[in-house]
Short mmCIF file of C-alpha atoms in Angstrom, two decimals:
data_model
loop_
_atom_site.label_atom_id
_atom_site.label_comp_id
_atom_site.label_asym_id
_atom_site.label_seq_id
_atom_site.Cartn_x
_atom_site.Cartn_y
_atom_site.Cartn_z
CA MET A 1 37.06 22.35 113.19
CA ILE A 2 38.10 25.98 112.85
CA ARG A 3 39.55 28.69 114.93
CA THR A 4 38.16 32.11 114.23
CA LEU A 5 40.28 35.23 114.28
CA MET A 6 38.49 38.53 114.65
CA HIS A 7 40.80 41.42 113.86
CA CYS A 8 39.67 44.80 115.16
CA THR A 9 41.17 48.03 113.92
CA ALA A 10 41.66 50.35 116.89
CA PRO A 11 39.17 53.24 116.78
CA VAL A 12 40.76 56.64 116.51
CA ARG A 13 39.74 60.26 116.55
CA ALA A 14 36.14 60.96 115.58
CA THR A 15 33.39 63.46 116.29
CA ILE A 16 30.43 62.51 118.47
CA SER A 17 27.27 61.84 116.47
CA LEU A 18 24.00 63.62 117.20
CA ARG A 19 22.63 60.37 118.58
CA SER A 20 25.58 60.26 120.96
CA LEU A 21 24.86 63.77 122.16
CA ARG A 22 21.18 62.98 122.69
CA TRP A 23 22.07 59.83 124.67
CA ALA A 24 24.57 61.72 126.79
CA HIS A 25 22.03 64.46 127.46
CA SER A 26 19.39 62.04 128.69
CA ALA A 27 21.74 59.81 130.69
CA PRO A 28 22.85 60.53 134.25
CA PRO A 29 25.96 62.74 134.03
CA LEU A 30 29.29 61.05 134.65
CA PRO A 31 32.00 62.79 136.69
CA CYS A 32 34.74 64.68 134.89
CA GLN A 33 38.19 63.17 135.03
CA PRO A 34 40.14 64.93 137.81
CA VAL A 35 43.48 66.66 137.29
CA PRO A 36 46.17 64.77 139.26
CA ASP A 37 48.12 66.60 141.94
CA LEU A 38 51.50 67.42 140.40
CA ARG A 39 53.65 66.78 143.46
CA LYS A 40 52.00 63.41 144.16
CA THR A 41 52.32 62.47 140.50
CA LEU A 42 56.06 63.06 140.45
CA THR A 43 56.52 61.29 143.79
CA ARG A 44 54.89 58.21 142.26
CA TYR A 45 57.00 58.67 139.15
CA LEU A 46 60.19 58.56 141.23
CA ARG A 47 58.97 55.38 142.98
CA SER A 48 58.37 53.73 139.61
CA LEU A 49 61.99 54.41 138.64
CA GLN A 50 63.54 52.63 141.62
CA PRO A 51 63.53 49.09 140.13
CA LEU A 52 64.56 50.33 136.67
CA VAL A 53 67.56 52.69 137.04
CA ASP A 54 70.69 52.81 139.20
CA ASP A 55 71.15 55.05 142.24
CA ASP A 56 73.08 57.77 140.39
CA GLU A 57 70.43 58.10 137.69
CA LEU A 58 67.68 58.14 140.30
CA GLU A 59 69.41 60.89 142.29
CA SER A 60 69.88 62.94 139.12
CA THR A 61 66.17 62.63 138.34
CA ARG A 62 65.26 63.62 141.90
CA GLU A 63 67.19 66.86 141.39
CA LEU A 64 65.34 67.51 138.13
CA VAL A 65 62.02 66.91 139.87
CA GLY A 66 62.98 69.35 142.64
CA ASP A 67 63.85 72.02 140.10
CA PHE A 68 60.64 71.41 138.16
CA LEU A 69 58.52 71.78 141.33
CA ARG A 70 60.17 74.90 142.73
CA PRO A 71 57.79 77.81 143.49
CA GLY A 72 57.19 79.93 140.41
CA GLY A 73 58.87 77.32 138.20
CA GLN A 74 57.82 75.58 135.03
CA GLY A 75 55.86 72.86 136.79
CA GLU A 76 53.65 75.35 138.59
CA GLU A 77 52.85 77.17 135.34
CA LEU A 78 52.09 73.97 133.42
CA GLN A 79 49.82 72.72 136.19
CA ARG A 80 47.92 76.02 136.08
CA GLN A 81 47.45 75.62 132.32
CA LEU A 82 46.29 72.04 132.77
CA HIS A 83 43.57 73.14 135.21
CA LYS A 84 42.42 75.76 132.70
CA ARG A 85 42.24 73.09 130.00
CA ALA A 86 40.20 70.84 132.29
CA GLU A 87 37.72 73.69 132.86
CA ARG A 88 37.11 74.33 129.16
CA THR A 89 37.15 70.76 127.76
CA ASP A 90 35.03 67.65 128.29
CA ASN A 91 38.11 65.61 129.14
CA TRP A 92 41.62 67.02 129.45
CA LEU A 93 43.35 63.72 128.56
CA THR A 94 41.35 61.74 125.98
CA ASP A 95 42.02 63.81 122.86
CA TRP A 96 45.74 64.01 123.59
CA ARG A 97 46.03 60.26 124.18
CA GLN A 98 44.22 59.54 120.94
CA GLU A 99 46.43 61.96 119.06
CA CYS A 100 49.71 60.62 120.45
CA ILE A 101 48.90 56.91 120.50
CA TYR A 102 46.86 56.55 117.31
CA LEU A 103 47.24 59.58 115.06
CA GLU A 104 50.93 60.35 115.42
CA ASN A 105 51.90 56.68 115.39
CA HIS A 106 52.60 55.84 111.75
CA LEU A 107 53.36 52.16 112.36
CA PRO A 108 50.97 49.69 110.68
CA LEU A 109 47.73 49.15 112.59
CA PRO A 110 47.95 45.33 112.43
CA VAL A 111 50.24 43.99 115.18
CA HIS A 112 51.27 47.45 116.44
CA SER A 113 47.84 48.81 117.34
CA SER A 114 44.95 46.53 116.43
CA PRO A 115 44.10 43.65 118.76
CA ALA A 116 42.85 40.30 117.48
CA VAL A 117 40.39 37.98 119.21
CA ILE A 118 40.72 34.21 118.75
CA LEU A 119 37.31 32.61 119.22
CA PRO A 120 36.71 28.98 120.23
CA PRO A 121 37.22 26.18 117.67
CA GLN A 122 34.17 25.13 115.66
CA GLU A 123 33.09 21.90 113.98
CA TYR A 124 31.57 21.64 110.50
CA LYS A 125 31.53 19.04 107.75
CA ASP A 126 32.38 21.06 104.66
CA TRP A 127 32.91 24.54 103.24
CA ARG A 128 29.19 25.26 103.49
CA GLY A 129 29.40 24.97 107.26
CA GLN A 130 32.40 27.27 107.26
CA LEU A 131 30.49 29.78 105.15
CA ARG A 132 27.41 29.47 107.37
CA PHE A 133 29.44 30.20 110.47
CA ALA A 134 31.16 33.18 108.85
CA SER A 135 27.74 34.58 107.87
CA LYS A 136 26.33 34.17 111.35
CA LEU A 137 29.40 35.79 112.86
CA ILE A 138 29.06 38.80 110.57
CA CYS A 139 25.36 39.02 111.40
CA GLY A 140 26.22 39.05 115.09
CA VAL A 141 28.65 41.94 114.59
CA LEU A 142 26.03 43.86 112.59
CA ASP A 143 23.43 43.23 115.31
CA PHE A 144 25.87 44.75 117.79
CA LYS A 145 26.30 47.75 115.47
CA ALA A 146 22.51 48.13 115.26
CA LYS A 147 22.23 48.12 119.06
CA ILE A 148 24.83 50.88 119.28
CA GLU A 149 22.93 53.00 116.76
CA SER A 150 19.48 52.44 118.25
CA PRO A 151 18.09 54.64 121.06
CA GLY A 152 18.58 52.90 124.38
CA GLY A 153 20.66 50.14 122.82
CA LEU A 154 23.71 50.85 124.92
CA GLU A 155 21.71 50.82 128.12
CA GLU A 156 20.55 47.31 127.23
CA LEU A 157 24.13 46.22 126.49
CA TRP A 158 25.52 47.65 129.72
CA ARG A 159 22.77 46.29 131.98
CA GLY A 160 22.77 49.40 134.12
CA GLN A 161 26.52 50.08 134.25
CA ARG A 162 27.35 53.79 134.22
CA LEU A 163 30.08 54.04 131.60
CA CYS A 164 30.77 56.69 129.00
CA PRO A 165 29.40 55.60 125.58
CA ASP A 166 31.72 57.82 123.53
CA GLN A 167 34.03 55.02 122.42
CA TYR A 168 31.18 52.87 121.16
CA TYR A 169 30.08 55.48 118.64
CA LYS A 170 33.59 55.39 117.13
CA PHE A 171 33.78 51.63 117.08
CA PHE A 172 32.37 51.28 113.56
CA GLY A 173 33.09 53.48 110.57
CA SER A 174 36.43 55.00 111.64
CA CYS A 175 39.72 54.60 109.87
CA ARG A 176 43.11 56.28 109.79
CA GLU A 177 43.99 57.85 106.45
CA PRO A 178 47.64 57.21 105.50
CA GLY A 179 49.96 59.25 103.34
CA THR A 180 49.77 62.61 105.03
CA LYS A 181 52.23 64.32 107.30
CA ARG A 182 49.62 64.32 110.03
CA ASP A 183 47.02 61.57 109.73
CA ARG A 184 43.39 62.42 109.37
CA VAL A 185 40.48 60.25 110.36
CA LEU A 186 37.61 59.62 107.99
CA LEU A 187 34.10 58.90 109.18
CA HIS A 188 32.23 57.08 106.45
CA PRO A 189 29.48 54.47 106.57
CA ARG A 190 31.52 52.25 104.25
CA SER A 191 34.74 52.53 106.21
CA LYS A 192 35.81 49.08 107.40
CA SER A 193 37.25 48.79 110.88
CA HIS A 194 36.79 45.06 111.54
CA HIS A 195 38.21 42.04 109.77
CA VAL A 196 36.91 38.51 110.36
CA THR A 197 38.89 35.45 109.26
CA VAL A 198 37.17 32.06 109.43
CA CYS A 199 39.96 29.53 108.91
CA LYS A 200 39.92 26.02 107.47
CA ASN A 201 40.08 22.83 109.53
CA TYR A 202 42.40 22.96 112.52
CA GLN A 203 42.99 19.94 114.68
CA LEU A 204 41.65 21.60 117.80
CA GLU A 205 39.04 20.65 120.33
CA GLY A 206 36.42 22.82 121.90
CA PRO A 207 32.71 23.53 122.31
CA GLY A 208 30.58 24.63 119.37
CA LEU A 209 29.55 28.25 119.07
CA LEU A 210 27.02 28.17 116.22
CA PRO A 211 23.66 29.61 117.28
CA PRO A 212 20.45 27.65 116.65
CA ARG A 213 19.27 27.38 113.06
CA THR A 214 17.11 30.26 111.92
CA PRO A 215 14.46 30.28 109.17
CA LEU A 216 15.93 30.78 105.70
CA THR A 217 15.28 34.12 104.06
CA ARG A 218 15.62 34.66 100.32
CA VAL A 219 18.22 37.28 99.54
CA PRO A 220 19.57 38.51 96.20
CA SER A 221 22.44 36.50 94.78
CA PRO A 222 25.86 38.03 95.47
CA ARG A 223 27.41 40.00 92.63
CA LYS A 224 31.11 39.95 92.02
CA LEU A 225 32.74 43.39 92.05
CA TYR A 226 35.53 44.23 89.63
CA PHE A 227 38.13 46.89 90.39
CA ASN A 228 40.22 48.59 87.75
CA PHE A 229 43.43 49.85 89.36
CA PRO A 230 46.15 51.68 87.46
CA PRO A 231 49.56 49.92 87.45
CA GLU A 232 51.04 52.32 90.03
CA ILE A 233 48.29 51.55 92.55
CA LYS A 234 48.68 47.81 91.95
CA GLN A 235 52.38 48.16 92.70
CA HIS A 236 51.68 49.98 95.96
CA ILE A 237 49.14 47.32 96.97
CA GLU A 238 51.60 44.52 96.26
CA GLN A 239 54.33 46.29 98.24
CA ALA A 240 51.95 46.81 101.16
CA LYS A 241 51.01 43.11 101.03
CA GLN A 242 54.66 42.08 101.15
CA ASN A 243 55.38 44.43 104.05
CA LEU A 244 52.40 43.08 105.98
CA ASP A 245 53.46 39.48 105.32
CA ILE A 246 56.93 40.27 106.69
CA LEU A 247 55.46 41.93 109.78
CA VAL A 248 53.05 39.07 110.49
CA SER A 249 55.76 36.44 109.95
CA ASP A 250 57.98 38.23 112.44
CA LEU A 251 55.35 38.08 115.19
CA ASP A 252 55.81 35.13 117.54
CA ILE A 253 52.57 34.29 119.39
CA CYS A 254 52.28 31.70 122.14
CA CYS A 255 48.86 31.04 123.70
CA PHE A 256 48.19 28.61 126.52
CA SER A 257 45.49 27.69 128.98
CA PHE A 258 46.63 27.31 132.58
CA PRO A 259 44.31 24.77 134.25
CA ASP A 260 45.68 24.66 137.82
CA PHE A 261 43.57 27.52 139.15
CA GLY A 262 41.72 30.67 138.15
CA LYS A 263 40.34 33.84 139.73
CA LYS A 264 38.89 32.06 142.73
CA PHE A 265 42.30 31.10 144.11
CA PRO A 266 43.81 34.57 144.78
CA GLN A 267 40.42 35.79 145.97
CA ARG A 268 40.61 33.26 148.79
CA TYR A 269 43.61 35.21 150.06
CA ASN A 270 41.91 38.60 149.60
CA MET A 271 44.01 39.36 146.53
CA SER A 272 42.70 40.92 143.34
CA PRO A 273 43.17 38.40 140.48
CA GLY A 274 44.54 41.09 138.18
CA THR A 275 47.21 42.35 140.55
CA PHE A 276 48.06 38.77 141.56
CA LEU A 277 48.66 37.82 137.91
CA GLN A 278 50.72 40.95 137.32
CA THR A 279 53.00 40.10 140.25
CA CYS A 280 53.47 36.56 138.90
CA LEU A 281 54.37 38.06 135.52
CA GLN A 282 57.02 40.25 137.14
CA LEU A 283 58.54 37.12 138.69
CA ALA A 284 58.46 35.28 135.34
CA TYR A 285 60.21 38.15 133.53
CA TYR A 286 62.83 38.52 136.28
CA ARG A 287 63.69 34.82 136.16
CA LEU A 288 64.10 34.98 132.39
CA HIS A 289 66.01 38.27 132.07
CA GLY A 290 67.58 38.88 135.49
CA SER A 291 65.96 42.29 136.00
CA LEU A 292 62.62 44.04 135.92
CA CYS A 293 61.60 46.27 133.03
CA ALA A 294 59.17 49.09 132.32
CA THR A 295 55.75 47.44 132.41
CA ASN A 296 52.35 48.94 131.77
CA GLU A 297 48.86 47.55 132.12
CA GLY A 298 46.04 49.18 130.20
CA VAL A 299 42.93 50.12 132.18
CA SER A 300 39.66 51.73 131.20
CA LEU A 301 38.67 55.23 132.33
CA ARG A 302 35.14 55.04 130.94
CA ALA A 303 33.73 55.78 134.40
CA TYR A 304 34.54 59.42 133.55
CA HIS A 305 32.87 61.62 130.96
CA ARG A 306 34.58 60.95 127.61
CA GLY A 307 37.12 58.79 129.43
CA ARG A 308 39.04 56.30 127.34
CA SER A 309 42.06 54.53 128.81
CA ASP A 310 45.33 54.97 130.65
CA VAL A 311 48.14 52.78 131.94
CA VAL A 312 49.30 51.51 135.32
CA ARG A 313 53.05 51.35 136.02
CA CYS A 314 53.62 47.82 137.31
CA SER A 315 57.34 47.57 138.16
CA SER A 316 57.36 48.69 141.77
CA PRO A 317 60.05 48.57 144.49
CA GLU A 318 57.87 46.03 146.29
CA ALA A 319 57.74 43.82 143.18
CA LEU A 320 61.53 43.96 142.91
CA GLU A 321 61.95 42.92 146.55
CA PHE A 322 59.64 39.95 146.06
CA VAL A 323 61.17 38.63 142.82
CA GLN A 324 64.68 38.91 144.26
CA ALA A 325 63.65 36.92 147.33
CA ALA A 326 61.48 34.32 145.57
CA ASP A 327 64.38 32.07 144.53
CA ASP A 328 66.74 32.97 147.37
CA PRO A 329 67.39 29.81 149.44
CA GLN A 330 68.40 31.98 152.39
CA LYS A 331 64.89 33.47 152.61
CA LEU A 332 62.25 31.70 154.67
CA ALA A 333 58.84 30.95 153.16
CA GLU A 334 57.23 33.29 155.69
CA GLU A 335 59.36 36.22 154.50
CA LYS A 336 58.69 35.42 150.85
CA LEU A 337 54.98 35.35 151.55
CA SER A 338 55.13 38.71 153.28
CA LEU A 339 56.97 40.24 150.32
CA LEU A 340 54.44 38.72 147.91
CA VAL A 341 51.55 40.29 149.80
CA ARG A 342 53.29 43.67 149.82
CA ALA A 343 53.94 43.47 146.07
CA VAL A 344 50.31 42.60 145.32
CA GLU A 345 49.02 45.36 147.61
CA SER A 346 51.35 47.89 145.98
CA GLN A 347 50.11 46.90 142.54
CA GLN A 348 46.50 47.16 143.69
CA GLU A 349 47.12 50.64 145.11
CA ALA A 350 48.72 51.79 141.84
CA THR A 351 45.77 50.42 139.86
CA GLU A 352 43.22 52.15 142.07
CA GLN A 353 45.08 55.46 141.73
CA VAL A 354 44.84 55.31 137.93
CA LEU A 355 41.17 54.29 138.05
CA GLU A 356 40.59 57.35 140.24
CA GLY A 357 42.16 59.54 137.54
CA GLN A 358 45.53 59.90 139.29
CA SER A 359 47.72 58.53 136.52
CA VAL A 360 51.45 59.22 136.29
CA ASP A 361 51.67 58.78 132.54
CA GLY A 362 48.45 60.64 131.74
CA ALA A 363 49.66 63.65 133.71
CA ILE A 364 53.14 63.56 132.15
CA LEU A 365 51.64 63.33 128.67
CA ALA A 366 49.45 66.36 129.40
CA LEU A 367 52.43 68.40 130.62
CA ARG A 368 54.44 67.50 127.51
CA MET A 369 51.53 68.39 125.20
CA LEU A 370 51.04 71.72 126.98
CA CYS A 371 54.68 72.55 126.31
CA LEU A 372 54.34 71.69 122.64
CA SER A 373 51.08 73.59 122.17
CA SER A 374 52.27 76.73 123.99
CA GLY A 375 55.80 76.82 122.56
CA MET A 376 57.43 76.31 125.97
CA ALA A 377 60.74 74.44 126.23
CA LEU A 378 60.31 70.79 127.16
CA PRO A 379 61.38 70.29 130.81
CA ALA A 380 64.71 68.56 131.32
CA LEU A 381 62.81 66.10 133.50
CA PHE A 382 61.27 64.55 130.38
CA MET A 383 64.48 64.39 128.40
CA ASP A 384 66.75 62.50 130.80
CA THR A 385 67.72 58.83 130.66
CA SER A 386 65.37 57.75 133.45
CA TYR A 387 62.31 58.95 131.57
CA ALA A 388 63.40 57.15 128.40
CA VAL A 389 63.97 53.90 130.30
CA SER A 390 60.72 54.09 132.24
CA SER A 391 58.59 54.71 129.14
CA HIS A 392 60.22 52.03 126.95
CA TRP A 393 57.47 49.52 127.65
CA LYS A 394 59.11 46.11 127.34
CA LEU A 395 56.07 44.49 128.92
CA PHE A 396 52.73 45.60 127.50
CA THR A 397 49.98 43.86 129.43
CA GLY A 398 46.25 43.74 129.85
CA GLN A 399 43.37 41.67 131.17
CA VAL A 400 40.33 40.92 129.00
CA SER A 401 37.72 38.63 130.53
CA SER A 402 34.98 36.99 128.47
CA PRO A 403 32.21 34.47 129.13
CA LEU A 404 33.40 32.66 125.97
CA ASP A 405 36.48 30.52 125.58
CA CYS A 406 38.40 33.17 123.64
CA VAL A 407 41.57 35.18 124.02
CA MET A 408 42.76 38.56 122.78
CA CYS A 409 46.24 39.00 121.37
CA TYR A 410 48.29 41.96 120.15
CA GLY A 411 51.89 42.78 119.37
CA PRO A 412 54.56 44.31 121.65
CA LEU A 413 54.90 48.07 121.85
CA VAL A 414 58.68 48.03 121.32
CA PRO A 415 60.97 45.81 119.18
CA ASP A 416 62.65 44.21 122.21
CA GLY A 417 59.49 43.74 124.22
CA TYR A 418 56.55 41.43 124.88
CA SER A 419 52.81 41.72 125.05
CA VAL A 420 50.91 39.58 127.56
CA CYS A 421 47.12 39.38 127.69
CA PHE A 422 45.33 37.52 130.49
CA ALA A 423 41.82 36.08 130.18
CA PRO A 424 41.08 34.57 133.60
CA THR A 425 37.98 32.53 134.43
CA GLN A 426 36.93 31.20 137.79
CA ASP A 427 39.01 28.01 137.50
CA SER A 428 41.59 28.60 134.75
CA ILE A 429 43.64 31.31 133.04
CA THR A 430 44.11 31.73 129.30
CA VAL A 431 47.20 33.74 128.37
CA CYS A 432 48.53 35.04 125.07
CA VAL A 433 52.19 36.11 124.90
CA SER A 434 53.80 37.69 121.85
CA ALA A 435 57.28 38.88 120.87
CA PHE A 436 59.20 39.50 117.65
CA HIS A 437 61.34 36.79 116.07
CA CYS A 438 63.88 39.37 114.92
CA CYS A 439 64.84 40.21 118.52
CA GLU A 440 67.30 37.71 119.96
CA GLU A 441 66.65 38.90 123.54
CA THR A 442 62.97 37.95 123.61
CA ASP A 443 61.18 34.63 123.21
CA ALA A 444 57.41 34.28 123.61
CA GLU A 445 57.55 30.55 124.36
CA ARG A 446 60.24 30.92 127.03
CA LEU A 447 58.31 33.71 128.78
CA SER A 448 55.16 31.55 128.61
CA ASP A 449 57.01 28.66 130.26
CA SER A 450 58.49 30.98 132.89
CA LEU A 451 55.05 32.44 133.62
CA GLN A 452 53.50 29.02 134.14
CA GLY A 453 56.33 28.14 136.51
CA ALA A 454 55.84 31.40 138.42
CA LEU A 455 52.08 30.79 138.73
CA ARG A 456 52.67 27.31 140.15
CA ASP A 457 55.40 28.48 142.56
CA VAL A 458 53.31 31.36 143.92
CA HIS A 459 50.34 28.99 144.21
CA SER A 460 52.48 26.61 146.28
CA LEU A 461 53.77 29.46 148.46
CA LEU A 462 50.25 30.59 149.31
CA ARG A 463 48.93 27.06 149.88
CA SER A 464 51.82 26.22 152.21
CA SER A 465 51.04 29.29 154.29
CA ARG A 466 47.41 28.21 154.66
CA SER A 467 48.49 24.68 155.62
CA GLU A 468 50.71 26.10 158.35
CA GLU A 469 47.82 28.19 159.67
CA ASP A 470 45.57 25.11 159.72
#
């Protein structure tokens, strides 16, 4: 048996190919991403600070927000510039997010940026079976690449969904060039952006994934390639290998499958599975660390022209109220249930706002980039302690569903943080939690255990409420 690890290098800045432009021209136009209302954005920003900073810090930030929003002030001018940018660009946010997240981030792509996908275990008798599976897997990836590059291929893949195709055209053939003060991105047909590792026998159980046998086709015998590197380059390669080994060894990954229930359970109570899981995660973190932390959940904005992604702020005042009450023996089950519902509804509202283009962090990033590009002084609002705390993402989360029994994993965004990826099905939930060994404050296995306990406790709370109604 094997477990397959597919390692995907995150696509970065690239130009749209001619085929992309032709597809976009013939497809129904997608709406442009709206510019968020500045006052509403900062009101939501202040709400997101409530569970993270003390009252004095919050009051200080409120004063900074008031000064920033005063008539004729810096906020008004920056908002005017942002509207002008939106009028003259395809998407006012995407290029800046790519630049800040991928191009200006000089940390190694593995762990820090690139996700990995662990596919289901496979069975084979010898190395030939392992090689056969690896070949078929590579063929499948190349078939996907061919669909992307063929006219109408994306329409077939999407089955009628109206999503922006821009990211797909960057999915293959993009890489970040290191060694420069400001990274460049090369587009080259031989650039490699995907790595597939087919491992040896693991003592795991699971369904087979090999497709049916196909007729054999004679192909030329492989030819071994020899590379002649000068000693200096060999030294750099060896140093890079050692650094990568250290980084990988420091990453603590804990994956588990939670069998008690899946997406169907919260849906019975009119709760979105994603926001339900996020609320349970907040409870798990609070039980482990005694407080909430800055948490983001990545969401897709591909419903907009050239939309890419943004983040939802998940640590809300409602979440704090619920997690504080959950283990309080003085609180009745009815009150705990009410607070749970409020926390889930608050999370759902925050998610919908981002999906509608009303992101707090996207807007703040745009205002900061406008200051940098125009030479304006950075507002004090974005240099105070509250902003630093609220953007130090100790919980980096996401939800990636798949019809296959697989799970995505990635590293934390900060040294003292976690990443948590959910892959829910109808009747179970697969979760991958990661942290760094070098941080004594975090522990992937302990958070995994706490999360499973939180899922079971919230499940019991909801079931008891239904029993009382019956």
